[in-house]
Amino acid sequence: MFFVLSKTLSYLLKPLVIICGLLICSWLIKNSRWNKRLLITSIILLLFFSNDFIANEAMRSWEVSVTPFSQIEKKYEYGVLLCGVAKSEVGPDDRVYIGSAADRVNHTLQLYKMGFIKKILISGGSGRLIDIGEREADKLSSLLQLMGVPAQDIMIENQSRNTHESAIEIKKILAPFTTADQCLLITSAFHIRRSIGCFSKVGWPMDSFSADVLSHNRNFSFDTLFIPKTEAMGSWNVLLKEWAGYIAYRIAGYI
């Protein structure tokens, strides 16, 4: 039930959905006073959510900073790569389609090639409400093998549907072989806070490595400050979903 509710909420908490909802209400409500208020609110929210400077500042404040490779102070037995990067609605299905979070895979591969991690554990089944097709962890395993990672250096956890379940399953897999301080968690910079909370809650607190950075350097150009951008809407889609997930996890006791 929690899984279904969280997915439903993530669809509703999108800027355009909120704005369209307000516009529909303003059209349905006959009271001219409330009609005007809702219309003005919709316009203000549209300008707010499409402002690149505001969206970037919000993302910068939430994302966990990236660690330069030169500042990684130790080597780890396992790199734990959380899924959420592959596209499942694209065909033909004889290849792996990577979305905007491809840096999770790229940086995991780089950490492996540079010797910072000895083995890779890929965690993630299907985050869809209706589970169809091959599990994402299996797809990414095949992709990493094509990139030159030996099959014996890859482990798979393909049953979890969310970060909470990943934390539980990963601890079950790794606890007999190693300790948490020998594992490095690799996920998107915006997802680090919730991920760390989940793993700490189940008693498996790992060091983390931020990938898939969505924010950019602070920019005060006219274009950034005043021109509406669809990319800003995309950043808010990610942030609102992640904030809602973080709050829901805290209420549920997952973090």
PDB file of C-alpha atoms in Angstrom, residues 51-213:
ATOM      1  CA  ASN A  51      12.706  30.300 -13.144  1.00  0.00           C
ATOM      2  CA  ASP A  52      16.089  28.678 -13.698  1.00  0.00           C
ATOM      3  CA  PHE A  53      17.889  30.614 -10.963  1.00  0.00           C
ATOM      4  CA  ILE A  54      15.374  29.663  -8.257  1.00  0.00           C
ATOM      5  CA  ALA A  55      15.243  26.020  -9.363  1.00  0.00           C
ATOM      6  CA  ASN A  56      19.035  25.768  -9.438  1.00  0.00           C
ATOM      7  CA  GLU A  57      19.426  27.325  -5.987  1.00  0.00           C
ATOM      8  CA  ALA A  58      16.887  24.887  -4.563  1.00  0.00           C
ATOM      9  CA  MET A  59      18.676  21.953  -6.192  1.00  0.00           C
ATOM     10  CA  ARG A  60      22.106  23.167  -5.014  1.00  0.00           C
ATOM     11  CA  SER A  61      20.849  23.396  -1.442  1.00  0.00           C
ATOM     12  CA  TRP A  62      19.538  19.804  -1.493  1.00  0.00           C
ATOM     13  CA  GLU A  63      22.137  17.907  -3.491  1.00  0.00           C
ATOM     14  CA  VAL A  64      25.101  16.451  -1.615  1.00  0.00           C
ATOM     15  CA  SER A  65      28.362  17.797  -3.029  1.00  0.00           C
ATOM     16  CA  VAL A  66      30.421  15.671  -5.387  1.00  0.00           C
ATOM     17  CA  THR A  67      33.699  14.259  -4.073  1.00  0.00           C
ATOM     18  CA  PRO A  68      36.673  14.658  -6.460  1.00  0.00           C
ATOM     19  CA  PHE A  69      38.370  11.333  -7.165  1.00  0.00           C
ATOM     20  CA  SER A  70      41.604  12.794  -5.782  1.00  0.00           C
ATOM     21  CA  GLN A  71      39.915  13.291  -2.403  1.00  0.00           C
ATOM     22  CA  ILE A  72      38.630   9.737  -1.955  1.00  0.00           C
ATOM     23  CA  GLU A  73      40.588   8.637   1.096  1.00  0.00           C
ATOM     24  CA  LYS A  74      40.185   4.847   0.971  1.00  0.00           C
ATOM     25  CA  LYS A  75      39.411   1.859  -1.195  1.00  0.00           C
ATOM     26  CA  TYR A  76      36.265  -0.213  -0.779  1.00  0.00           C
ATOM     27  CA  GLU A  77      35.391  -3.858  -1.209  1.00  0.00           C
ATOM     28  CA  TYR A  78      31.996  -3.083  -2.735  1.00  0.00           C
ATOM     29  CA  GLY A  79      30.427  -0.240  -4.656  1.00  0.00           C
ATOM     30  CA  VAL A  80      26.644  -0.311  -4.209  1.00  0.00           C
ATOM     31  CA  LEU A  81      24.933   1.123  -7.282  1.00  0.00           C
ATOM     32  CA  LEU A  82      21.261   2.004  -6.812  1.00  0.00           C
ATOM     33  CA  CYS A  83      19.116   1.582  -9.917  1.00  0.00           C
ATOM     34  CA  GLY A  84      16.771   4.136 -11.425  1.00  0.00           C
ATOM     35  CA  VAL A  85      18.687   4.920 -14.598  1.00  0.00           C
ATOM     36  CA  ALA A  86      17.377   2.540 -17.279  1.00  0.00           C
ATOM     37  CA  LYS A  87      14.357   3.192 -19.488  1.00  0.00           C
ATOM     38  CA  SER A  88      11.828   0.379 -19.675  1.00  0.00           C
ATOM     39  CA  GLU A  89       9.332   1.807 -22.193  1.00  0.00           C
ATOM     40  CA  VAL A  90      11.738   1.875 -25.143  1.00  0.00           C
ATOM     41  CA  GLY A  91      12.256  -0.818 -27.753  1.00  0.00           C
ATOM     42  CA  PRO A  92      13.605  -3.004 -29.211  1.00  0.00           C
ATOM     43  CA  ASP A  93      14.551  -4.792 -26.005  1.00  0.00           C
ATOM     44  CA  ASP A  94      17.862  -6.174 -27.275  1.00  0.00           C
ATOM     45  CA  ARG A  95      19.826  -3.353 -25.616  1.00  0.00           C
ATOM     46  CA  VAL A  96      19.888  -1.186 -22.498  1.00  0.00           C
ATOM     47  CA  TYR A  97      18.513   2.346 -22.686  1.00  0.00           C
ATOM     48  CA  ILE A  98      20.005   4.746 -20.140  1.00  0.00           C
ATOM     49  CA  GLY A  99      18.185   7.917 -19.098  1.00  0.00           C
ATOM     50  CA  SER A 100      19.431  11.203 -17.686  1.00  0.00           C
ATOM     51  CA  ALA A 101      20.949   9.510 -14.621  1.00  0.00           C
ATOM     52  CA  ALA A 102      23.559   7.688 -16.727  1.00  0.00           C
ATOM     53  CA  ASP A 103      26.363   9.160 -14.600  1.00  0.00           C
ATOM     54  CA  ARG A 104      25.449   6.684 -11.859  1.00  0.00           C
ATOM     55  CA  VAL A 105      26.680   3.927 -14.168  1.00  0.00           C
ATOM     56  CA  ASN A 106      29.542   5.942 -15.680  1.00  0.00           C
ATOM     57  CA  HIS A 107      30.982   6.961 -12.328  1.00  0.00           C
ATOM     58  CA  THR A 108      30.556   3.473 -10.879  1.00  0.00           C
ATOM     59  CA  LEU A 109      32.560   2.133 -13.806  1.00  0.00           C
ATOM     60  CA  GLN A 110      35.187   4.830 -13.292  1.00  0.00           C
ATOM     61  CA  LEU A 111      35.466   4.031  -9.575  1.00  0.00           C
ATOM     62  CA  TYR A 112      35.948   0.372 -10.479  1.00  0.00           C
ATOM     63  CA  LYS A 113      38.522   1.027 -13.211  1.00  0.00           C
ATOM     64  CA  MET A 114      40.479   3.383 -10.928  1.00  0.00           C
ATOM     65  CA  GLY A 115      40.599   0.745  -8.204  1.00  0.00           C
ATOM     66  CA  PHE A 116      38.465   2.524  -5.610  1.00  0.00           C
ATOM     67  CA  ILE A 117      35.966  -0.362  -5.532  1.00  0.00           C
ATOM     68  CA  LYS A 118      36.759  -4.052  -6.089  1.00  0.00           C
ATOM     69  CA  LYS A 119      33.264  -5.343  -6.793  1.00  0.00           C
ATOM     70  CA  ILE A 120      29.939  -3.819  -7.817  1.00  0.00           C
ATOM     71  CA  LEU A 121      26.569  -4.673  -6.281  1.00  0.00           C
ATOM     72  CA  ILE A 122      23.668  -3.431  -8.397  1.00  0.00           C
ATOM     73  CA  SER A 123      20.405  -2.984  -6.509  1.00  0.00           C
ATOM     74  CA  GLY A 124      16.989  -2.504  -8.050  1.00  0.00           C
ATOM     75  CA  GLY A 125      14.115  -4.551  -9.391  1.00  0.00           C
ATOM     76  CA  SER A 126      11.163  -2.690 -10.828  1.00  0.00           C
ATOM     77  CA  GLY A 127       9.896   0.648  -9.565  1.00  0.00           C
ATOM     78  CA  ARG A 128       6.764   0.398 -11.707  1.00  0.00           C
ATOM     79  CA  LEU A 129       3.323  -0.221 -10.260  1.00  0.00           C
ATOM     80  CA  ILE A 130       2.964  -3.095 -12.740  1.00  0.00           C
ATOM     81  CA  ASP A 131       6.147  -5.152 -12.940  1.00  0.00           C
ATOM     82  CA  ILE A 132       6.882  -6.179 -16.523  1.00  0.00           C
ATOM     83  CA  GLY A 133       9.992  -7.223 -18.355  1.00  0.00           C
ATOM     84  CA  GLU A 134      13.572  -7.728 -17.238  1.00  0.00           C
ATOM     85  CA  ARG A 135      14.678  -6.280 -13.910  1.00  0.00           C
ATOM     86  CA  GLU A 136      16.859  -3.178 -14.093  1.00  0.00           C
ATOM     87  CA  ALA A 137      19.713  -4.662 -12.063  1.00  0.00           C
ATOM     88  CA  ASP A 138      20.006  -7.470 -14.613  1.00  0.00           C
ATOM     89  CA  LYS A 139      20.094  -4.967 -17.469  1.00  0.00           C
ATOM     90  CA  LEU A 140      22.817  -2.875 -15.852  1.00  0.00           C
ATOM     91  CA  SER A 141      24.830  -5.990 -15.087  1.00  0.00           C
ATOM     92  CA  SER A 142      24.830  -6.870 -18.789  1.00  0.00           C
ATOM     93  CA  LEU A 143      25.809  -3.305 -19.663  1.00  0.00           C
ATOM     94  CA  LEU A 144      28.727  -3.202 -17.230  1.00  0.00           C
ATOM     95  CA  GLN A 145      29.982  -6.516 -18.574  1.00  0.00           C
ATOM     96  CA  LEU A 146      29.947  -5.030 -22.082  1.00  0.00           C
ATOM     97  CA  MET A 147      32.011  -2.173 -20.649  1.00  0.00           C
ATOM     98  CA  GLY A 148      34.643  -4.611 -19.456  1.00  0.00           C
ATOM     99  CA  VAL A 149      33.675  -5.471 -15.886  1.00  0.00           C
ATOM    100  CA  PRO A 150      34.081  -9.244 -15.315  1.00  0.00           C
ATOM    101  CA  ALA A 151      30.887 -11.082 -14.359  1.00  0.00           C
ATOM    102  CA  GLN A 152      32.545 -12.379 -11.181  1.00  0.00           C
ATOM    103  CA  ASP A 153      32.970  -8.784  -9.963  1.00  0.00           C
ATOM    104  CA  ILE A 154      29.247  -8.004 -10.262  1.00  0.00           C
ATOM    105  CA  MET A 155      26.531  -8.916  -7.769  1.00  0.00           C
ATOM    106  CA  ILE A 156      22.814  -8.369  -8.317  1.00  0.00           C
ATOM    107  CA  GLU A 157      19.880  -7.593  -6.034  1.00  0.00           C
ATOM    108  CA  ASN A 158      16.805  -7.426  -8.255  1.00  0.00           C
ATOM    109  CA  GLN A 159      13.851  -7.765  -5.871  1.00  0.00           C
ATOM    110  CA  SER A 160      13.629  -4.311  -4.273  1.00  0.00           C
ATOM    111  CA  ARG A 161      11.145  -1.720  -5.522  1.00  0.00           C
ATOM    112  CA  ASN A 162      12.376   1.325  -3.622  1.00  0.00           C
ATOM    113  CA  THR A 163      15.284   2.599  -1.535  1.00  0.00           C
ATOM    114  CA  HIS A 164      13.905   1.230   1.730  1.00  0.00           C
ATOM    115  CA  GLU A 165      13.669  -2.270   0.304  1.00  0.00           C
ATOM    116  CA  SER A 166      17.121  -1.911  -1.281  1.00  0.00           C
ATOM    117  CA  ALA A 167      18.634  -1.143   2.112  1.00  0.00           C
ATOM    118  CA  ILE A 168      17.084  -4.247   3.662  1.00  0.00           C
ATOM    119  CA  GLU A 169      18.096  -6.560   0.813  1.00  0.00           C
ATOM    120  CA  ILE A 170      21.625  -5.199   0.472  1.00  0.00           C
ATOM    121  CA  LYS A 171      22.334  -5.704   4.152  1.00  0.00           C
ATOM    122  CA  LYS A 172      21.140  -9.316   3.866  1.00  0.00           C
ATOM    123  CA  ILE A 173      23.479  -9.914   0.930  1.00  0.00           C
ATOM    124  CA  LEU A 174      26.603  -8.145   2.175  1.00  0.00           C
ATOM    125  CA  ALA A 175      26.528  -8.739   5.932  1.00  0.00           C
ATOM    126  CA  PRO A 176      27.942 -12.307   5.675  1.00  0.00           C
ATOM    127  CA  PHE A 177      30.913 -11.117   3.590  1.00  0.00           C
ATOM    128  CA  THR A 178      31.926  -7.649   4.732  1.00  0.00           C
ATOM    129  CA  THR A 179      31.141  -4.635   6.913  1.00  0.00           C
ATOM    130  CA  ALA A 180      29.362  -1.397   6.071  1.00  0.00           C
ATOM    131  CA  ASP A 181      32.559   0.656   6.251  1.00  0.00           C
ATOM    132  CA  GLN A 182      33.929  -1.403   3.335  1.00  0.00           C
ATOM    133  CA  CYS A 183      31.010  -0.402   1.081  1.00  0.00           C
ATOM    134  CA  LEU A 184      30.474   2.756  -0.961  1.00  0.00           C
ATOM    135  CA  LEU A 185      26.930   3.881  -1.835  1.00  0.00           C
ATOM    136  CA  ILE A 186      26.606   5.353  -5.336  1.00  0.00           C
ATOM    137  CA  THR A 187      23.473   7.232  -6.344  1.00  0.00           C
ATOM    138  CA  SER A 188      22.243  10.597  -7.618  1.00  0.00           C
ATOM    139  CA  ALA A 189      23.323  13.660  -5.658  1.00  0.00           C
ATOM    140  CA  PHE A 190      19.692  14.600  -4.949  1.00  0.00           C
ATOM    141  CA  HIS A 191      18.960  11.085  -3.644  1.00  0.00           C
ATOM    142  CA  ILE A 192      21.910  10.742  -1.250  1.00  0.00           C
ATOM    143  CA  ARG A 193      20.133  12.102   1.847  1.00  0.00           C
ATOM    144  CA  ARG A 194      17.216   9.679   1.671  1.00  0.00           C
ATOM    145  CA  SER A 195      19.485   6.775   0.746  1.00  0.00           C
ATOM    146  CA  ILE A 196      21.874   7.363   3.645  1.00  0.00           C
ATOM    147  CA  GLY A 197      18.898   7.612   5.988  1.00  0.00           C
ATOM    148  CA  CYS A 198      17.489   4.276   4.799  1.00  0.00           C
ATOM    149  CA  PHE A 199      20.760   2.381   5.108  1.00  0.00           C
ATOM    150  CA  SER A 200      21.560   3.885   8.498  1.00  0.00           C
ATOM    151  CA  LYS A 201      18.088   2.914   9.727  1.00  0.00           C
ATOM    152  CA  VAL A 202      18.637  -0.771   8.904  1.00  0.00           C
ATOM    153  CA  GLY A 203      22.068  -0.725  10.518  1.00  0.00           C
ATOM    154  CA  TRP A 204      24.208  -0.559   7.390  1.00  0.00           C
ATOM    155  CA  PRO A 205      25.674   3.002   7.303  1.00  0.00           C
ATOM    156  CA  MET A 206      27.908   3.374   4.243  1.00  0.00           C
ATOM    157  CA  ASP A 207      30.048   6.165   2.879  1.00  0.00           C
ATOM    158  CA  SER A 208      28.402   7.776  -0.150  1.00  0.00           C
ATOM    159  CA  PHE A 209      29.451   9.012  -3.573  1.00  0.00           C
ATOM    160  CA  SER A 210      27.300  11.569  -5.401  1.00  0.00           C
ATOM    161  CA  ALA A 211      26.687  11.129  -9.123  1.00  0.00           C
ATOM    162  CA  ASP A 212      24.159  12.510 -11.618  1.00  0.00           C
ATOM    163  CA  VAL A 213      24.451  16.146 -10.476  1.00  0.00           C
TER     164      VAL A 213
END
